[in-house]
Amino acid sequence: MGEKILMKGNEAIGEAAIRAGCRFYFGYPITPQSEITAYMAKRLLKMKDAAFVQAESEIAAINMVYGAIATGVRAMTSSSGPGISLKQEGISYIACSELPCVIVNIQRGGPGLGSIQPAQGDYFQATKGGGHGDYHLIVFAPSSVQELVDLTMDAFDLADKYRNPAMILGDGLLGQMMEAVEFKERPKVNLPDKSGWTLTGCKGRKHRYIVPFDLDPRVLEKLNKVLDEKYKRIKEKEVRYEAVNIENADLVIVAYGTVARIVKTVINNAKKEGINIGLIRPITLFPFPEKIIAETASKINKFLVVEMSLGQMIEDVKLAVSGKAEVNFYGRTGGVIPSPVEILEEVKKYL
Amino acid sequence: MKKVFGRPESLTDVPFTYCPGCHHGTAHRLVAEVLDEFGIREKTIGICPVGCSVFAYLFFNCDVICAAHGRAPAIATGIKRSKPDSIVFTYQGDGDLASIGTAEIVHAANRGENITVIFINNAIYGMTGGQMAPTTLVGQVTQTSPYGRDPKTMGYPIKMSEMLSTIKGATYISRVALTKPAYIVKAKKAIKKAFQVQLDGKGFSMVEILSTCPTNWGLSPVEASKWLEENMIPYYPLGEFRTPEEVA
Ligand SMILES: Cc1ncc(C[n+]2csc(CCOP(=O)(O)OP(=O)(O)O)c2C)c(N)n1
Ligand code: SF4
Ligand SMILES: [Mg+2]
């Protein structure tokens, strides 16, 4: 405990999940996340009361998760682009059934088979539901290997706390990079008891069922409202972000994950040229840190959203800014990573 | 609600909502009787499909989860792996198991998952109003084979029991019918064997039950039974395709 070890991002996610008590992993190989699957195989196949299954597809994998979490255990699946698309029906079922699990998406270039290089084109899919119906995931956007670890552990806790699927939205760069990480001693959190809803056999109680449907529209509307209330609580309590240098900035960049790392370099480079750039880095994408963005918009009149997409998060930034400031966009896509130099060039256009 | 005479404990008091002459009810009852006889109701977790038996959770007096269409064997895998001391069964229609869920059933069998599958082959999509199933017979008229199933463009009816019995991980595979008492006795025996295989930890077991859908076949219950015997049984022969002895 306490010592730092050098780990690849994807393996760090696996280790973090295991340390968070996850003993059940179901997945299907896809680049750039396959190291998570391999790591879980290496560890879980040697553990007692644990299971690793290389599923026949991502569809099967998410449904194996659905079965496992129904019995009350912590379970995880991971994938990238095309595989995450295949999981969407299952994720919608899990959200409807209010079951907790962690889904990792190490994003790659899209659409279609796309590329295997890092991208952020799955923002809409991750934050707006992704599958059918009205639901949301709790979405974390780590920006370092250390954060992959910490947020994976938090994701399990919050999933349990809210009985809601949580997603780690990384990208190929984070998944593949090596960094020193520390598996910190974590304060014990009080999580709700699961015994009131798990399927364990009906010994000593009435039989119970998990059914993600109701043909009576009024009953289903009620269920949707219960979910909505939950999302409101999540929005109130679980927003996380990092704000860097936003007081008196000439322009504030909003970026998450890998892009936010690059922007930190941009901030330092810009300082040398006498340009004062701020950064708001959402750590949770759902709930989105709209309040800090709104507050900043009343003090600073220029924003630049930088994403490895053609502009997805910018929609949430614009909603938060609500016309109070100018919101500009710079994006690279298809697996291209924006360089500090080009981002600074872009900043200069607006100053 | 009053307890119906002789109703197995593994069924709730909720009356079946299936159409008259539909075999889903009989199949439920046989499964429930077997759960009772083994005394395993309280450690059983059932997985109901999307199909007419989506409501099975109301009828089975054990814990139940409802799967997405075709995914029951994957869910069963997750449950059994995380709770190996439970008894896990899926209950699936032919659209569910033999079409949209083909990958899941094949690979659950191939991994030798220690689960029991009850497969209701009624040669049609019941719930959605009578479209062609992969098991629909050649020439059979359905909403989506309005001129009869033409194997040239629609393929031949798929024989799941035969196909799955080529898989080494499948321990017990059997096909039964419910159109007469003698068949029902055999069907129950088969279901019992299937759960026994699971209780013994011997791996994947499946009972395919040839079933009626009078409503979507456009026949009376009596005619439906007759049609099943005259048309389905010749194409889908009854019997055991794989047994534990053979595997051992
Ligand atoms: C992904 C998905 N596709 C399609 C459907 C629509 N659907 C519901 S039940 C069903 C077919 C059911 O037929 P079968 O499995 O044979 O069961 P039966 O009703 O005959 O017992 C279909 C296509 C669905 N619910 N989900
Ligand atoms: S539609 Fe067919 S399968 Fe469904 S309940 Fe009626 S008879 Fe049974
Ligand atoms: Mg059917």
XYZ file of C-alpha atoms and ligand atoms in Angstrom:
634
model
C 0.000 0.000 0.000
C 1.181 3.485 -0.723
C 3.915 2.507 -3.145
C 3.737 3.512 -6.782
C 3.849 0.921 -9.506
C 4.224 1.382 -13.218
C 1.159 0.076 -15.008
C -0.506 0.186 -18.371
C -3.855 1.989 -18.239
C -5.932 -0.982 -19.283
C -4.309 -3.296 -16.753
C -4.703 -0.666 -14.062
C -8.450 -0.663 -14.699
C -8.523 -4.427 -14.244
C -6.511 -4.293 -11.047
C -8.676 -1.472 -9.696
C -11.834 -3.467 -10.420
C -10.460 -6.480 -8.572
C -9.436 -4.331 -5.617
C -12.950 -2.886 -5.634
C -14.254 -6.398 -5.086
C -15.233 -7.208 -8.652
C -14.846 -10.964 -9.116
C -16.906 -11.387 -12.263
C -15.819 -10.222 -15.657
C -17.405 -10.963 -19.021
C -15.935 -9.589 -22.212
C -14.959 -9.963 -25.816
C -11.605 -8.863 -27.247
C -11.376 -5.570 -29.109
C -8.520 -3.110 -29.547
C -7.575 -0.846 -27.814
C -8.949 -2.415 -24.638
C -8.020 -6.098 -24.952
C -5.486 -5.862 -22.111
C -8.382 -5.405 -19.675
C -9.906 -8.701 -20.814
C -6.559 -10.485 -20.691
C -5.741 -9.058 -17.267
C -9.067 -10.175 -15.849
C -8.526 -13.649 -17.287
C -5.079 -13.861 -15.716
C -6.335 -12.807 -12.307
C -9.886 -14.110 -11.999
C -9.251 -17.595 -13.377
C -6.933 -18.137 -10.400
C -9.347 -16.783 -7.811
C -11.993 -18.580 -5.800
C -15.622 -17.495 -6.007
C -14.819 -15.631 -9.164
C -15.481 -16.055 -12.867
C -13.993 -14.875 -16.098
C -15.835 -15.713 -19.291
C -14.715 -14.772 -22.766
C -18.202 -14.323 -24.129
C -19.272 -15.214 -27.663
C -20.043 -11.547 -28.322
C -20.406 -8.223 -26.566
C -24.151 -8.825 -26.545
C -23.649 -12.007 -24.571
C -21.057 -10.341 -22.327
C -23.376 -7.570 -21.141
C -26.143 -10.100 -20.569
C -23.804 -12.264 -18.506
C -23.155 -9.146 -16.451
C -26.923 -8.680 -16.163
C -27.295 -12.185 -14.744
C -24.366 -11.894 -12.364
C -25.350 -8.534 -10.883
C -28.899 -9.789 -10.378
C -27.453 -12.106 -7.731
C -25.784 -9.175 -5.980
C -22.128 -9.500 -6.972
C -19.938 -6.795 -8.477
C -19.382 -7.416 -12.173
C -17.789 -5.612 -15.069
C -17.483 -5.691 -18.823
C -15.255 -3.635 -21.095
C -15.056 -2.917 -24.775
C -14.554 -0.235 -27.385
C -16.703 1.450 -30.087
C -18.374 -1.340 -32.063
C -18.571 -3.592 -29.021
C -20.115 -0.895 -26.863
C -22.740 -0.382 -29.574
C -23.626 -4.072 -29.353
C -24.047 -3.826 -25.597
C -26.620 -1.048 -25.739
C -29.769 -3.177 -25.551
C -28.392 -4.931 -22.491
C -27.328 -1.677 -20.864
C -30.843 -0.318 -21.328
C -32.259 -3.436 -19.647
C -29.822 -3.060 -16.742
C -30.690 0.620 -16.312
C -34.401 -0.201 -16.413
C -33.926 -2.966 -13.846
C -31.887 -0.572 -11.681
C -28.954 -2.916 -11.303
C -25.392 -1.766 -10.599
C -22.453 -2.632 -12.811
C -19.411 -1.044 -14.423
C -18.916 -0.817 -18.171
C -15.606 0.397 -19.562
C -15.392 2.018 -22.989
C -11.852 2.611 -24.204
C -12.850 4.755 -27.149
C -11.411 4.352 -30.618
C -12.014 6.177 -33.871
C -15.422 5.758 -35.462
C -17.944 5.524 -36.994
C -18.177 2.005 -38.347
C -15.186 -0.160 -37.727
C -13.346 3.147 -37.619
C -9.793 2.945 -36.376
C -8.016 1.637 -33.326
C -6.552 5.023 -32.444
C -7.879 7.126 -29.541
C -11.037 9.186 -30.048
C -13.908 10.760 -28.153
C -16.729 10.167 -30.586
C -18.795 8.096 -28.150
C -19.659 11.039 -25.901
C -23.274 11.244 -27.065
C -23.698 7.482 -26.747
C -22.250 7.456 -23.234
C -23.955 10.503 -21.779
C -27.353 10.590 -23.474
C -28.355 7.025 -22.717
C -26.882 5.136 -25.630
C -29.548 2.508 -25.966
C -33.315 2.842 -26.250
C -35.507 4.643 -23.762
C -35.040 7.344 -21.152
C -32.076 6.468 -19.020
C -28.602 7.587 -18.110
C -25.372 6.034 -17.005
C -23.075 7.611 -14.456
C -20.149 8.485 -16.720
C -16.578 9.078 -15.585
C -13.886 10.589 -17.795
C -10.461 9.758 -16.398
C -7.473 11.694 -17.616
C -4.527 9.710 -16.204
C -3.780 6.128 -15.297
C -4.140 7.081 -11.634
C -7.613 8.350 -12.393
C -8.465 5.178 -14.283
C -7.762 3.402 -11.014
C -9.520 5.798 -8.653
C -12.549 6.344 -10.854
C -12.995 2.642 -11.595
C -13.232 2.058 -7.862
C -15.573 5.023 -7.444
C -17.677 3.738 -10.337
C -18.376 0.494 -8.477
C -19.335 2.417 -5.351
C -21.600 4.869 -7.121
C -23.190 2.113 -9.192
C -24.075 0.340 -5.953
C -25.139 3.530 -4.242
C -27.597 4.460 -6.981
C -28.307 0.988 -8.375
C -27.342 2.274 -11.773
C -24.833 1.191 -14.396
C -21.703 3.330 -14.431
C -19.323 3.836 -17.327
C -15.634 4.584 -17.495
C -15.201 6.554 -20.713
C -11.514 6.381 -21.536
C -9.750 6.286 -24.851
C -7.038 4.284 -26.547
C -4.290 6.611 -25.404
C -5.160 6.279 -21.719
C -5.668 2.549 -22.068
C -2.290 1.994 -23.687
C -0.094 4.397 -21.748
C 2.160 3.426 -18.843
C 2.159 5.597 -15.735
C 3.002 5.218 -12.102
C -0.081 4.507 -10.044
C -0.851 4.061 -6.429
C -3.629 1.843 -5.113
C -4.580 4.002 -2.189
C -6.220 2.848 0.980
C -9.811 3.940 0.529
C -12.099 5.160 3.259
C -14.887 2.679 3.930
C -18.083 3.844 2.294
C -21.497 2.906 3.505
C -23.363 1.352 0.631
C -26.969 0.220 0.618
C -27.668 -3.393 1.471
C -28.541 -5.425 -1.627
C -30.518 -8.178 0.066
C -33.848 -6.498 -0.614
C -33.687 -7.029 -4.365
C -31.154 -9.680 -5.311
C -32.179 -12.979 -6.862
C -30.720 -15.675 -4.680
C -33.501 -18.242 -4.569
C -36.638 -17.554 -2.549
C -35.765 -19.494 0.602
C -37.574 -17.934 3.531
C -39.272 -15.213 1.492
C -41.724 -14.593 -1.344
C -40.434 -15.259 -4.833
C -39.111 -12.166 -6.495
C -38.478 -11.088 -10.037
C -36.568 -8.575 -12.083
C -38.621 -7.548 -15.097
C -37.475 -4.659 -17.257
C -40.908 -3.929 -18.690
C -44.472 -3.080 -17.908
C -47.166 -3.139 -20.522
C -49.273 -0.657 -18.551
C -48.098 2.765 -19.759
C -48.988 4.439 -16.480
C -46.916 1.988 -14.483
C -44.026 2.304 -16.908
C -44.254 6.084 -16.749
C -44.015 5.829 -12.982
C -40.868 3.713 -13.297
C -39.395 6.286 -15.657
C -40.139 8.983 -13.107
C -38.408 6.998 -10.400
C -35.356 6.827 -12.664
C -35.618 10.535 -13.380
C -35.684 11.356 -9.665
C -32.573 9.255 -9.265
C -30.792 11.109 -12.076
C -31.722 14.391 -10.404
C -30.132 13.209 -7.158
C -27.049 12.139 -9.067
C -26.869 15.555 -10.747
C -27.127 17.263 -7.378
C -24.566 15.173 -5.554
C -22.052 13.584 -7.858
C -20.721 16.268 -10.203
C -16.932 16.282 -10.411
C -14.609 18.503 -12.337
C -11.190 20.074 -12.190
C -10.807 23.803 -12.747
C -7.382 25.175 -13.627
C -6.534 28.849 -13.841
C -10.073 29.976 -14.629
C -9.929 33.200 -12.623
C -8.917 35.998 -14.997
C -8.309 33.695 -17.937
C -8.442 35.254 -21.401
C -10.200 32.132 -22.593
C -11.381 28.955 -20.892
C -10.983 25.596 -22.586
C -13.414 22.810 -21.756
C -11.930 19.382 -22.422
C -11.973 15.929 -20.844
C -9.795 12.834 -20.741
C -6.760 12.724 -22.980
C -7.500 16.134 -24.509
C -7.529 17.751 -21.067
C -4.012 16.417 -20.454
C -2.827 18.049 -23.635
C -4.549 21.291 -22.735
C -2.538 21.449 -19.508
C 0.596 21.580 -21.647
C -1.057 24.255 -23.767
C -1.745 26.336 -20.652
C 1.957 26.316 -19.727
C 3.123 27.034 -23.256
C 0.642 29.904 -23.543
C 1.834 31.458 -20.273
C 5.285 31.863 -21.804
C 3.645 33.891 -24.540
C 1.697 35.911 -22.022
C -1.606 34.242 -22.810
C -3.740 33.218 -19.879
C -5.754 30.091 -20.583
C -8.076 28.374 -18.120
C -9.354 24.818 -18.186
C -12.520 23.219 -16.981
C -12.104 19.464 -17.102
C -15.287 17.504 -16.482
C -14.429 14.366 -14.495
C -18.028 13.233 -14.587
C -19.666 13.642 -17.984
C -22.989 12.568 -16.554
C -23.689 14.376 -14.351
C -22.189 17.210 -16.356
C -20.526 20.091 -14.450
C -22.890 22.678 -15.835
C -22.885 24.932 -12.781
C -19.190 25.773 -12.840
C -19.414 26.384 -16.574
C -22.414 28.658 -16.118
C -20.664 30.580 -13.330
C -17.519 30.918 -15.400
C -19.570 32.136 -18.354
C -20.732 35.105 -16.352
C -17.118 36.145 -15.705
C -15.224 35.074 -18.807
C -16.542 35.738 -22.265
C -14.655 33.209 -24.385
C -14.779 29.443 -24.324
C -13.111 26.913 -26.528
C -14.267 23.313 -26.423
C -11.635 20.850 -27.622
C -12.583 17.263 -28.327
C -11.371 14.289 -30.290
C -14.681 14.360 -32.159
C -16.537 16.684 -34.483
C -18.236 18.328 -31.532
C -20.318 16.445 -29.028
C -19.604 17.727 -25.521
C -19.850 21.246 -26.945
C -23.625 20.845 -26.947
C -23.634 20.444 -23.166
C -21.192 23.319 -22.773
C -23.450 25.556 -24.872
C -26.463 24.598 -22.788
C -24.570 25.496 -19.624
C -23.196 28.743 -21.040
C -26.665 29.570 -22.251
C -25.629 32.381 -24.548
C -23.713 34.289 -21.871
C -20.358 33.810 -23.595
C -18.890 32.860 -26.919
C -18.353 29.091 -27.332
C -15.895 28.001 -29.993
C -14.863 24.543 -31.043
C -11.772 22.708 -32.128
C -11.841 18.999 -32.855
C -9.732 16.293 -34.433
C -11.329 12.994 -35.181
C -10.846 9.553 -36.689
C -8.082 8.744 -34.216
C -6.056 11.929 -34.697
C -4.840 13.485 -31.452
C -4.679 17.297 -31.426
C -1.212 18.659 -30.656
C -0.488 21.403 -28.102
C 0.774 23.619 -30.912
C -2.382 23.408 -32.972
C -4.589 23.958 -29.934
C -2.635 27.101 -29.031
C -2.926 28.325 -32.631
C -6.659 27.805 -32.350
C -6.803 29.724 -29.061
C -5.028 32.671 -30.651
C -7.734 32.950 -33.298
C -10.192 34.009 -30.624
C -8.018 36.457 -28.690
C -56.784 -16.280 -4.791
C -57.862 -19.858 -4.093
C -55.349 -22.602 -4.496
C -56.266 -24.749 -7.476
C -56.352 -28.405 -6.568
C -53.087 -30.162 -7.206
C -51.287 -27.016 -8.303
C -47.565 -27.493 -7.733
C -46.010 -25.273 -5.094
C -43.580 -24.046 -7.736
C -46.473 -22.339 -9.501
C -48.095 -19.240 -8.037
C -51.844 -18.879 -7.665
C -51.971 -16.566 -10.675
C -54.065 -18.212 -13.410
C -52.309 -18.669 -16.740
C -53.075 -16.020 -19.326
C -52.176 -18.199 -22.315
C -54.729 -18.873 -25.064
C -56.957 -21.945 -24.790
C -55.142 -25.038 -26.058
C -51.709 -23.400 -25.789
C -49.006 -25.702 -24.501
C -47.080 -23.026 -22.591
C -49.267 -23.717 -19.540
C -48.662 -27.477 -19.619
C -44.931 -26.910 -20.042
C -44.876 -24.512 -17.065
C -46.699 -27.051 -14.964
C -44.289 -29.868 -15.784
C -41.279 -27.726 -14.940
C -42.948 -26.690 -11.678
C -43.718 -30.303 -10.757
C -40.097 -31.239 -11.316
C -38.884 -28.344 -9.146
C -41.290 -29.557 -6.455
C -40.202 -33.160 -6.708
C -36.551 -32.265 -6.365
C -37.381 -29.789 -3.594
C -35.303 -27.115 -5.301
C -37.853 -24.317 -5.738
C -36.197 -22.134 -3.127
C -32.821 -22.228 -4.794
C -34.016 -21.956 -8.354
C -33.642 -18.875 -10.519
C -35.597 -18.913 -13.771
C -34.997 -16.767 -16.812
C -38.032 -15.952 -18.890
C -37.707 -14.797 -22.486
C -39.340 -12.212 -24.665
C -42.187 -14.105 -26.276
C -45.600 -15.193 -25.035
C -43.940 -16.604 -21.919
C -42.524 -13.209 -20.956
C -45.157 -13.431 -18.231
C -43.706 -16.656 -16.815
C -42.355 -14.648 -13.862
C -45.939 -14.250 -12.682
C -46.527 -17.998 -12.775
C -43.297 -19.577 -11.513
C -43.106 -19.401 -7.753
C -39.339 -19.017 -7.734
C -36.987 -16.104 -8.387
C -37.163 -15.025 -12.025
C -35.422 -12.512 -14.253
C -36.662 -11.492 -17.688
C -34.059 -11.620 -20.441
C -33.766 -9.558 -23.570
C -35.005 -11.456 -26.630
C -32.662 -14.416 -27.150
C -30.204 -13.616 -24.364
C -31.472 -15.950 -21.645
C -28.528 -18.390 -21.893
C -26.062 -15.516 -21.374
C -27.982 -14.297 -18.344
C -28.159 -17.855 -17.064
C -24.389 -18.042 -17.444
C -23.917 -14.900 -15.354
C -26.251 -16.188 -12.651
C -24.843 -19.691 -12.481
C -21.234 -18.482 -12.468
C -21.889 -15.996 -9.683
C -24.128 -18.317 -7.692
C -23.091 -21.884 -8.465
C -25.280 -23.364 -5.718
C -28.450 -22.121 -7.428
C -30.470 -24.102 -9.939
C -30.808 -22.099 -13.118
C -33.198 -22.666 -15.984
C -34.118 -20.688 -19.057
C -37.498 -20.912 -20.724
C -37.342 -19.858 -24.362
C -39.430 -19.815 -27.518
C -38.201 -20.774 -30.972
C -37.783 -17.217 -32.190
C -35.907 -16.501 -28.999
C -33.641 -19.542 -28.959
C -33.348 -20.569 -32.600
C -33.219 -17.172 -34.299
C -32.130 -14.077 -32.404
C -30.467 -16.069 -29.631
C -28.670 -18.697 -31.707
C -25.221 -17.551 -30.679
C -26.101 -17.538 -26.999
C -27.592 -21.036 -26.965
C -24.783 -22.561 -29.027
C -22.071 -21.085 -26.849
C -23.776 -21.787 -23.544
C -23.929 -25.412 -24.700
C -20.372 -25.281 -25.945
C -19.068 -23.993 -22.626
C -21.020 -26.781 -20.994
C -22.787 -24.273 -18.765
C -24.435 -26.162 -15.951
C -27.919 -24.879 -16.724
C -31.200 -26.333 -17.961
C -32.983 -24.992 -21.017
C -36.679 -25.466 -21.700
C -37.180 -24.786 -25.395
C -40.727 -24.236 -26.622
C -40.874 -24.990 -30.336
C -44.262 -23.916 -31.654
C -43.060 -23.270 -35.205
C -44.143 -19.636 -35.029
C -43.660 -16.274 -33.371
C -46.583 -16.315 -30.980
C -46.260 -13.045 -29.171
C -45.808 -10.804 -32.183
C -48.821 -12.239 -33.930
C -47.708 -15.188 -36.017
C -44.636 -14.494 -38.100
C -42.339 -17.158 -39.490
C -39.953 -18.768 -37.024
C -36.743 -20.575 -37.992
C -38.679 -23.700 -37.001
C -41.710 -22.958 -39.210
C -42.357 -25.959 -41.454
C -41.884 -25.941 -45.209
C -45.062 -24.670 -46.808
C -46.444 -23.354 -43.531
C -48.322 -20.089 -43.947
C -47.483 -17.311 -41.511
C -47.706 -13.518 -41.621
C -44.231 -13.310 -43.105
C -44.462 -16.450 -45.231
C -47.910 -15.642 -46.639
C -47.452 -18.057 -49.566
C -45.999 -20.771 -47.369
C -42.388 -21.174 -46.253
C -40.305 -21.536 -49.372
C -36.986 -23.215 -48.554
C -35.414 -21.656 -51.635
C -35.419 -18.237 -50.056
C -36.363 -18.922 -46.444
C -34.316 -21.993 -45.683
C -35.446 -25.225 -44.092
C -36.786 -25.452 -40.553
C -33.884 -25.653 -38.153
C -33.494 -28.684 -35.910
C -31.968 -27.281 -32.764
C -31.821 -30.484 -30.739
C -29.985 -32.322 -33.495
C -27.655 -29.381 -34.044
C -26.844 -28.861 -30.371
C -26.304 -32.570 -29.842
C -23.175 -32.325 -32.009
C -21.663 -30.112 -29.315
C -19.479 -31.885 -26.826
C -20.432 -29.615 -23.936
C -24.116 -30.538 -24.252
C -24.846 -33.327 -21.778
C -28.527 -33.948 -22.156
C -30.689 -33.070 -25.165
C -34.142 -34.395 -25.726
C -37.263 -33.567 -27.752
C -40.738 -34.201 -26.406
C -44.370 -33.378 -27.163
C -47.448 -32.741 -25.041
C -50.344 -33.773 -27.262
C -51.303 -36.907 -25.355
C -50.919 -38.256 -21.821
C -48.228 -40.768 -22.769
C -46.167 -37.943 -24.307
C -46.692 -35.785 -21.240
C -45.358 -38.539 -18.994
C -42.271 -38.787 -21.196
C -41.894 -35.034 -21.311
C -41.872 -34.842 -17.556
C -39.286 -37.589 -17.360
C -37.096 -35.689 -19.796
C -37.401 -32.462 -17.819
C -36.556 -34.358 -14.675
C -33.489 -35.849 -16.301
C -32.408 -32.428 -17.492
C -32.566 -30.948 -13.988
C -30.878 -34.064 -12.617
C -27.953 -33.415 -14.953
C -27.684 -29.915 -13.520
C -28.023 -31.149 -9.940
C -25.194 -33.583 -10.620
C -23.094 -30.745 -12.007
C -22.798 -32.506 -15.347
C -23.312 -29.537 -17.642
C -25.715 -28.254 -20.241
C -29.164 -29.802 -20.590
C -32.058 -28.922 -22.890
C -35.546 -30.229 -23.457
C -37.198 -29.147 -26.676
C -40.963 -29.224 -26.283
C -43.017 -29.310 -29.470
C -45.908 -27.009 -28.649
C -49.117 -25.698 -30.082
C -50.055 -22.150 -30.904
C -53.713 -22.564 -31.890
C -54.193 -18.804 -32.083
C -51.547 -18.111 -34.692
C -51.914 -21.420 -36.480
C -55.578 -20.473 -36.977
C -56.752 -23.805 -35.586
C -58.900 -24.980 -32.699
C -57.037 -26.561 -29.764
C -58.029 -30.051 -30.955
C -57.026 -29.344 -34.550
C -53.769 -27.830 -33.340
C -52.824 -31.004 -31.462
C -53.629 -33.038 -34.542
C -51.610 -30.704 -36.785
C -48.630 -30.951 -34.440
C -48.744 -34.747 -34.472
C -49.200 -35.002 -38.226
C -46.753 -32.318 -39.303
C -44.271 -31.447 -36.595
C -43.440 -34.841 -35.109
C -42.516 -36.394 -38.492
C -40.055 -33.564 -39.132
C -38.951 -33.133 -35.520
C -38.636 -36.702 -34.228
C -39.133 -37.201 -30.506
C -36.492 -38.793 -28.354
C -33.174 -38.302 -26.656
C -30.328 -36.967 -28.768
C -27.740 -36.889 -26.085
C -27.685 -38.441 -22.634
C -25.250 -38.317 -19.732
C -24.316 -41.985 -20.194
C -23.234 -41.247 -23.725
C -21.178 -38.302 -22.590
C -19.480 -40.115 -19.734
C -34.556 -7.285 -29.950
C -35.966 -7.621 -30.147
N -36.419 -7.887 -31.391
C -37.727 -8.186 -31.593
C -38.596 -8.229 -30.544
C -40.038 -8.532 -30.819
N -40.444 -9.877 -30.412
C -41.015 -10.101 -29.230
S -41.401 -11.695 -28.992
C -40.835 -12.116 -30.537
C -40.939 -13.511 -31.060
C -41.408 -14.466 -30.074
O -41.506 -15.717 -30.640
P -40.987 -16.995 -29.882
O -39.644 -16.760 -29.335
O -41.130 -18.135 -30.817
O -41.964 -17.116 -28.625
P -43.525 -17.475 -28.596
O -44.240 -16.176 -28.421
O -43.856 -18.175 -29.871
O -43.666 -18.360 -27.398
C -40.346 -11.011 -31.187
C -39.804 -11.040 -32.548
C -38.083 -7.921 -29.264
N -38.853 -7.901 -28.168
N -36.785 -7.642 -29.095
S -50.328 -16.729 -29.116
Fe -49.827 -18.895 -29.347
S -48.017 -19.241 -28.061
Fe -48.928 -17.308 -27.449
S -50.288 -17.799 -25.753
Fe -51.533 -17.833 -27.605
S -51.466 -19.924 -28.300
Fe -49.815 -19.704 -26.822
Mg -42.584 -19.545 -30.941
